[in-house]
PDB file of C-alpha atoms in Angstrom:
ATOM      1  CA  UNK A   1       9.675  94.142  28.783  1.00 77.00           C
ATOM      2  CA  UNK A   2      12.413  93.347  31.504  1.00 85.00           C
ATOM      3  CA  UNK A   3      15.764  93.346  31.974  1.00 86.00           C
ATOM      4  CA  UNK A   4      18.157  96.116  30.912  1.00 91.00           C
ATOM      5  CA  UNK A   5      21.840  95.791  30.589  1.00 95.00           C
ATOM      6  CA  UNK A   6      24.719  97.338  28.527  1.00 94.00           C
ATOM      7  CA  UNK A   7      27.888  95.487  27.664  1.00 96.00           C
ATOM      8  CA  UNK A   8      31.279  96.170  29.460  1.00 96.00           C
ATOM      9  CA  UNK A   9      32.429  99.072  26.990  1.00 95.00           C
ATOM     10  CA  UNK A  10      28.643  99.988  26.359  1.00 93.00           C
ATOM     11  CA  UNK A  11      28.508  99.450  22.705  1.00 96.00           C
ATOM     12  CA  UNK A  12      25.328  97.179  23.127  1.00 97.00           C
ATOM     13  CA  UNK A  13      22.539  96.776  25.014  1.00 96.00           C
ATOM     14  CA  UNK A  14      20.517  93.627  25.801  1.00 97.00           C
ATOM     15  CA  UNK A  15      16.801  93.458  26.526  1.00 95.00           C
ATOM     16  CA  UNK A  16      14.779  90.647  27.164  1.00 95.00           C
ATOM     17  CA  UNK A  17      11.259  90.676  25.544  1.00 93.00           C
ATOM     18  CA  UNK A  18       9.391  88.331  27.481  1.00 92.00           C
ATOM     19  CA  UNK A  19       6.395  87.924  25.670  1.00 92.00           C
ATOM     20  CA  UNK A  20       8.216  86.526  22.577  1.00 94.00           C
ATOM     21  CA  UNK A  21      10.767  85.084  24.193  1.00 96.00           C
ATOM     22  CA  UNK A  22      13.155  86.188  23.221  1.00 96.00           C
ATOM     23  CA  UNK A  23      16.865  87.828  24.646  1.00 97.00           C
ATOM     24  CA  UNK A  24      17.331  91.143  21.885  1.00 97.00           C
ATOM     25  CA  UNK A  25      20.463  92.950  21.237  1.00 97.00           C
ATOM     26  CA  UNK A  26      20.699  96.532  20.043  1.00 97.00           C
ATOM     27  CA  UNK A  27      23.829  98.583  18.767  1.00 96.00           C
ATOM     28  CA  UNK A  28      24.767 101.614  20.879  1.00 94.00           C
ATOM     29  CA  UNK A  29      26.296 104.584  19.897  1.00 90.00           C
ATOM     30  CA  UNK A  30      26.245 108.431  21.377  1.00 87.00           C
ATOM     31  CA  UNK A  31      24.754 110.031  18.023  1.00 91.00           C
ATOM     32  CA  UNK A  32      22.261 107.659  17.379  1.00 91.00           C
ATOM     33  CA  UNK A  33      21.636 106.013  19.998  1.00 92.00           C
ATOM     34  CA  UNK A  34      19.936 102.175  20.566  1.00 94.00           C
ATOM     35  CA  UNK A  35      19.552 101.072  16.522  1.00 95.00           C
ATOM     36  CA  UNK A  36      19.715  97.705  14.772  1.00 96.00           C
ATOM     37  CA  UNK A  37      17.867  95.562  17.082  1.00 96.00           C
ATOM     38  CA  UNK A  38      17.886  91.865  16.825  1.00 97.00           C
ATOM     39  CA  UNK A  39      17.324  88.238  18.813  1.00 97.00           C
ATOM     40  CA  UNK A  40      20.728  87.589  20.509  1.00 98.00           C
ATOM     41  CA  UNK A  41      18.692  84.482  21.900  1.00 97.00           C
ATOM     42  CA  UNK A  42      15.488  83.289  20.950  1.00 97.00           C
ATOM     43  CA  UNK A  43      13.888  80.934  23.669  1.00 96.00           C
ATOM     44  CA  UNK A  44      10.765  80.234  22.140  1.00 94.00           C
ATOM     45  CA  UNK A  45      11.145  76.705  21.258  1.00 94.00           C
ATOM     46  CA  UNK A  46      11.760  76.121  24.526  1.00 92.00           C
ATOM     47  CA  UNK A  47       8.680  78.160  25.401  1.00 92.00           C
ATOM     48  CA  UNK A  48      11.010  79.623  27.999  1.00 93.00           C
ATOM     49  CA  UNK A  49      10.126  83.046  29.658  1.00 94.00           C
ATOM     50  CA  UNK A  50      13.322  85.477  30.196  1.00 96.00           C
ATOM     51  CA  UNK A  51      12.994  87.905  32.895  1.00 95.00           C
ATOM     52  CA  UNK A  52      15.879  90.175  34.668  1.00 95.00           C
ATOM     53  CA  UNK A  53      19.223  89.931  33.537  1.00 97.00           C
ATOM     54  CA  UNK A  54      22.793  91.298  34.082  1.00 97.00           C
ATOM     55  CA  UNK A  55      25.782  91.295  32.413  1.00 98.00           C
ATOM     56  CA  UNK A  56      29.144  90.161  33.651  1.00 98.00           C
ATOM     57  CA  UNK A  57      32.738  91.585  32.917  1.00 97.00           C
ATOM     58  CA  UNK A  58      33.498  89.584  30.376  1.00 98.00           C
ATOM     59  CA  UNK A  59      30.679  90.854  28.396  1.00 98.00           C
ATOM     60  CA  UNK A  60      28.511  87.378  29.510  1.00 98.00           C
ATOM     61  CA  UNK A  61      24.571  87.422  29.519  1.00 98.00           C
ATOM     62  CA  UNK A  62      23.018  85.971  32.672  1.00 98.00           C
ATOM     63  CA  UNK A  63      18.825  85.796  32.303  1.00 98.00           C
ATOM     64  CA  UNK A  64      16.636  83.975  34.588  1.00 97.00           C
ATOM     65  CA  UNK A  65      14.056  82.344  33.236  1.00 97.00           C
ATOM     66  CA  UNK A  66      10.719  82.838  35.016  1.00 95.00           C
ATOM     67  CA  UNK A  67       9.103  79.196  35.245  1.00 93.00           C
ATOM     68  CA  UNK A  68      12.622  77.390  34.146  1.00 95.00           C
ATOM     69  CA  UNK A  69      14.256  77.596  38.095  1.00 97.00           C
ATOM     70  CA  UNK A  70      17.557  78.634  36.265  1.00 97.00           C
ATOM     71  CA  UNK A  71      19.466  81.431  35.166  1.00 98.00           C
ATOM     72  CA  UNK A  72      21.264  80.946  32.379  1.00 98.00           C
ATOM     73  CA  UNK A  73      24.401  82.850  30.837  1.00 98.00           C
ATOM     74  CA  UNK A  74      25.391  83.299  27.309  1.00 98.00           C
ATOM     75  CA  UNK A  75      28.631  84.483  25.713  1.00 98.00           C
ATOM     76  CA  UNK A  76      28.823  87.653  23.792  1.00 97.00           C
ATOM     77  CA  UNK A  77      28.368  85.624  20.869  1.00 97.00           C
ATOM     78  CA  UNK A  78      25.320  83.973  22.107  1.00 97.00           C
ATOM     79  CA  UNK A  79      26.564  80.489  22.996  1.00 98.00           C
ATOM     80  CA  UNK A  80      24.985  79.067  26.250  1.00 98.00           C
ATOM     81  CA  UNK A  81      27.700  78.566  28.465  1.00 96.00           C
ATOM     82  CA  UNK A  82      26.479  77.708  32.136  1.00 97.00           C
ATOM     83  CA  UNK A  83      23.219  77.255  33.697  1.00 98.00           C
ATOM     84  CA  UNK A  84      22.358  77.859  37.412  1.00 98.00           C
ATOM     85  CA  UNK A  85      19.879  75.570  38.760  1.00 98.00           C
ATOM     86  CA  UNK A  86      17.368  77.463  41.370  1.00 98.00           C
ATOM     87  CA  UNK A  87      15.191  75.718  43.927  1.00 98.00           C
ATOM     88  CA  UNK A  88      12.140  77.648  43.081  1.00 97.00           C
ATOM     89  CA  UNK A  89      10.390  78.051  39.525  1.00 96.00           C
ATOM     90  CA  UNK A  90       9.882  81.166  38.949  1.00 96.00           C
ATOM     91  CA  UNK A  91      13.125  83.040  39.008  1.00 97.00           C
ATOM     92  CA  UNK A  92      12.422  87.447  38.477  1.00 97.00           C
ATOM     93  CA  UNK A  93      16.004  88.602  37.939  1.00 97.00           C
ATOM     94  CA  UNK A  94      19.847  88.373  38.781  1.00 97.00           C
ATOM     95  CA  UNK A  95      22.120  90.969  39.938  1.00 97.00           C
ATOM     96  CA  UNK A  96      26.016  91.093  40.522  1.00 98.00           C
ATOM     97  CA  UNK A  97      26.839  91.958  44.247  1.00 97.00           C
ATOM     98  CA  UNK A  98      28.855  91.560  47.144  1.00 96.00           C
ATOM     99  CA  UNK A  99      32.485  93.657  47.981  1.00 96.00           C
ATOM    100  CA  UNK A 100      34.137  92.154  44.981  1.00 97.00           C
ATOM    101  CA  UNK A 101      30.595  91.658  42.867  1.00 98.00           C
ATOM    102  CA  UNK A 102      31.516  87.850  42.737  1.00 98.00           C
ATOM    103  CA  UNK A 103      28.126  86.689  44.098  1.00 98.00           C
ATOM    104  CA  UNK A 104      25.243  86.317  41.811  1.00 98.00           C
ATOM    105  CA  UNK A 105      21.883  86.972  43.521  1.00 98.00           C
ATOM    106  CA  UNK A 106      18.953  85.702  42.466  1.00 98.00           C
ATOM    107  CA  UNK A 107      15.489  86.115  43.281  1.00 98.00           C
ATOM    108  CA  UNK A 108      12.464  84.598  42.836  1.00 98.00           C
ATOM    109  CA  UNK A 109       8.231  84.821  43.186  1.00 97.00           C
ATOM    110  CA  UNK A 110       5.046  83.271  44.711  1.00 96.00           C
ATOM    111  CA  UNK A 111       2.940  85.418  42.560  1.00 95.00           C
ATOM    112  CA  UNK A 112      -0.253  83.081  42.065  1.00 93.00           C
ATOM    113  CA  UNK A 113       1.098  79.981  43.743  1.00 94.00           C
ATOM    114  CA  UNK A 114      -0.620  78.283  45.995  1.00 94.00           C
ATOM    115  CA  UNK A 115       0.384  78.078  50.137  1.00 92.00           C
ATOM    116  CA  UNK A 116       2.603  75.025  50.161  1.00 93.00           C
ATOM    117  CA  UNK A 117       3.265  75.123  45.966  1.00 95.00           C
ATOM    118  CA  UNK A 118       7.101  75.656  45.451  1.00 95.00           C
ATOM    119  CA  UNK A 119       7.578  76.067  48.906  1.00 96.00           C
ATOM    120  CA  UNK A 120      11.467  78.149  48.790  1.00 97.00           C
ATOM    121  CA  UNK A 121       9.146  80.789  45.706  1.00 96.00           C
ATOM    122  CA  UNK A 122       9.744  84.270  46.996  1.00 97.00           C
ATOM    123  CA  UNK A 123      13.208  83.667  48.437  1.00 98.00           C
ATOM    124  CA  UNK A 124      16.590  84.911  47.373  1.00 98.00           C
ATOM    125  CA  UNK A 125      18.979  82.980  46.515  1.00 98.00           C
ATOM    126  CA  UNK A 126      23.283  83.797  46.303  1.00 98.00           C
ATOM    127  CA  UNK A 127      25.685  81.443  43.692  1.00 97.00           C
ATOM    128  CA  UNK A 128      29.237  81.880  43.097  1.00 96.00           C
ATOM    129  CA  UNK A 129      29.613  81.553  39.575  1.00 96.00           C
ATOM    130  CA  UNK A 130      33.301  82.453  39.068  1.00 96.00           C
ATOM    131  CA  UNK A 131      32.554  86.042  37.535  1.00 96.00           C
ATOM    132  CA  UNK A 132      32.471  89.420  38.351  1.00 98.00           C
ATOM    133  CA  UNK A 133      29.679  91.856  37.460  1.00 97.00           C
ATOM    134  CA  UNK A 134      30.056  95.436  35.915  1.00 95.00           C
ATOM    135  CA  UNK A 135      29.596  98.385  38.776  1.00 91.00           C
ATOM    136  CA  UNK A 136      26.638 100.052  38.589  1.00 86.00           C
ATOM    137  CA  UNK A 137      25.596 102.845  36.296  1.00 78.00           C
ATOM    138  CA  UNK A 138      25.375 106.116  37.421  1.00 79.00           C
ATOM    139  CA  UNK A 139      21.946 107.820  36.085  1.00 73.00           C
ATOM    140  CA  UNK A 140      23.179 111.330  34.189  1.00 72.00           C
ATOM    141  CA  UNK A 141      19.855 113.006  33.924  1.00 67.00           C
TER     142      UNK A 141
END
């Protein structure tokens, strides 16, 4: 399991299952909580592996994909729509930040590379993207 991010009026939730590949969606609501869970992006043919992802404000899913060097964002309707390129393989996860949360950091790993293999692995990386992320969520418990 990895990334964990609601929608801008928090009616979904996306997940990214990274042993199958795939980016899930589930329905939200109050009473019942996370229910009807299904692929909002299956990457398996690709034999890609999501990891972290965030959500911008207009509801768009941005996953890196751990082995790919991108991250990749996807409409609400699951339509790839831009792809950010990353000078190191394996890309962990992608966050909104900044004063105006215009940047999208990135960062990446040298988990079981060798000294001198993918030599900018473990860095982090900014890209302006022309989006804004969502503000953080306040933990109520």
């Amino acid at each position: 399991s990895n990334g964990l991010e609601w929608s801008p009026d928090g009616s979904r939730a996306y997940y990214n299952d990274t042993p199958t590949q795939r980016i899930d969606v589930f329905d939200y609501d109050g009473e019942s909580g996370l229910n009807r869970r299904r692929s909002f992006v299956d990457l398996s043919a690709e034999a890609e592996r999501p990891d972290g992802l965030t959500v911008d404000e207009e509801g768009g899913v941005w996953t890196a994909l751990n082995g790919a060097g991108e991250v990749r964002r996807y409409t609400p309707d699951s339509t790839l729509d831009e792809v950010v390129e990353v000078p190191a393989r394996k890309v962990t996860a992608c966050t909104f930040g900044g004063p105006d949360l215009d940047q999208l950091f990135i960062t990446t790993s040298r988990e079981d590379l060798e000294p001198g293999d993918d030599p900018l692995a473990g860095s982090l990386f900014r890209a302006v993207v022309g989006m804004r992320g969502l503000p953080v969520h306040e933990f109520a418990g």
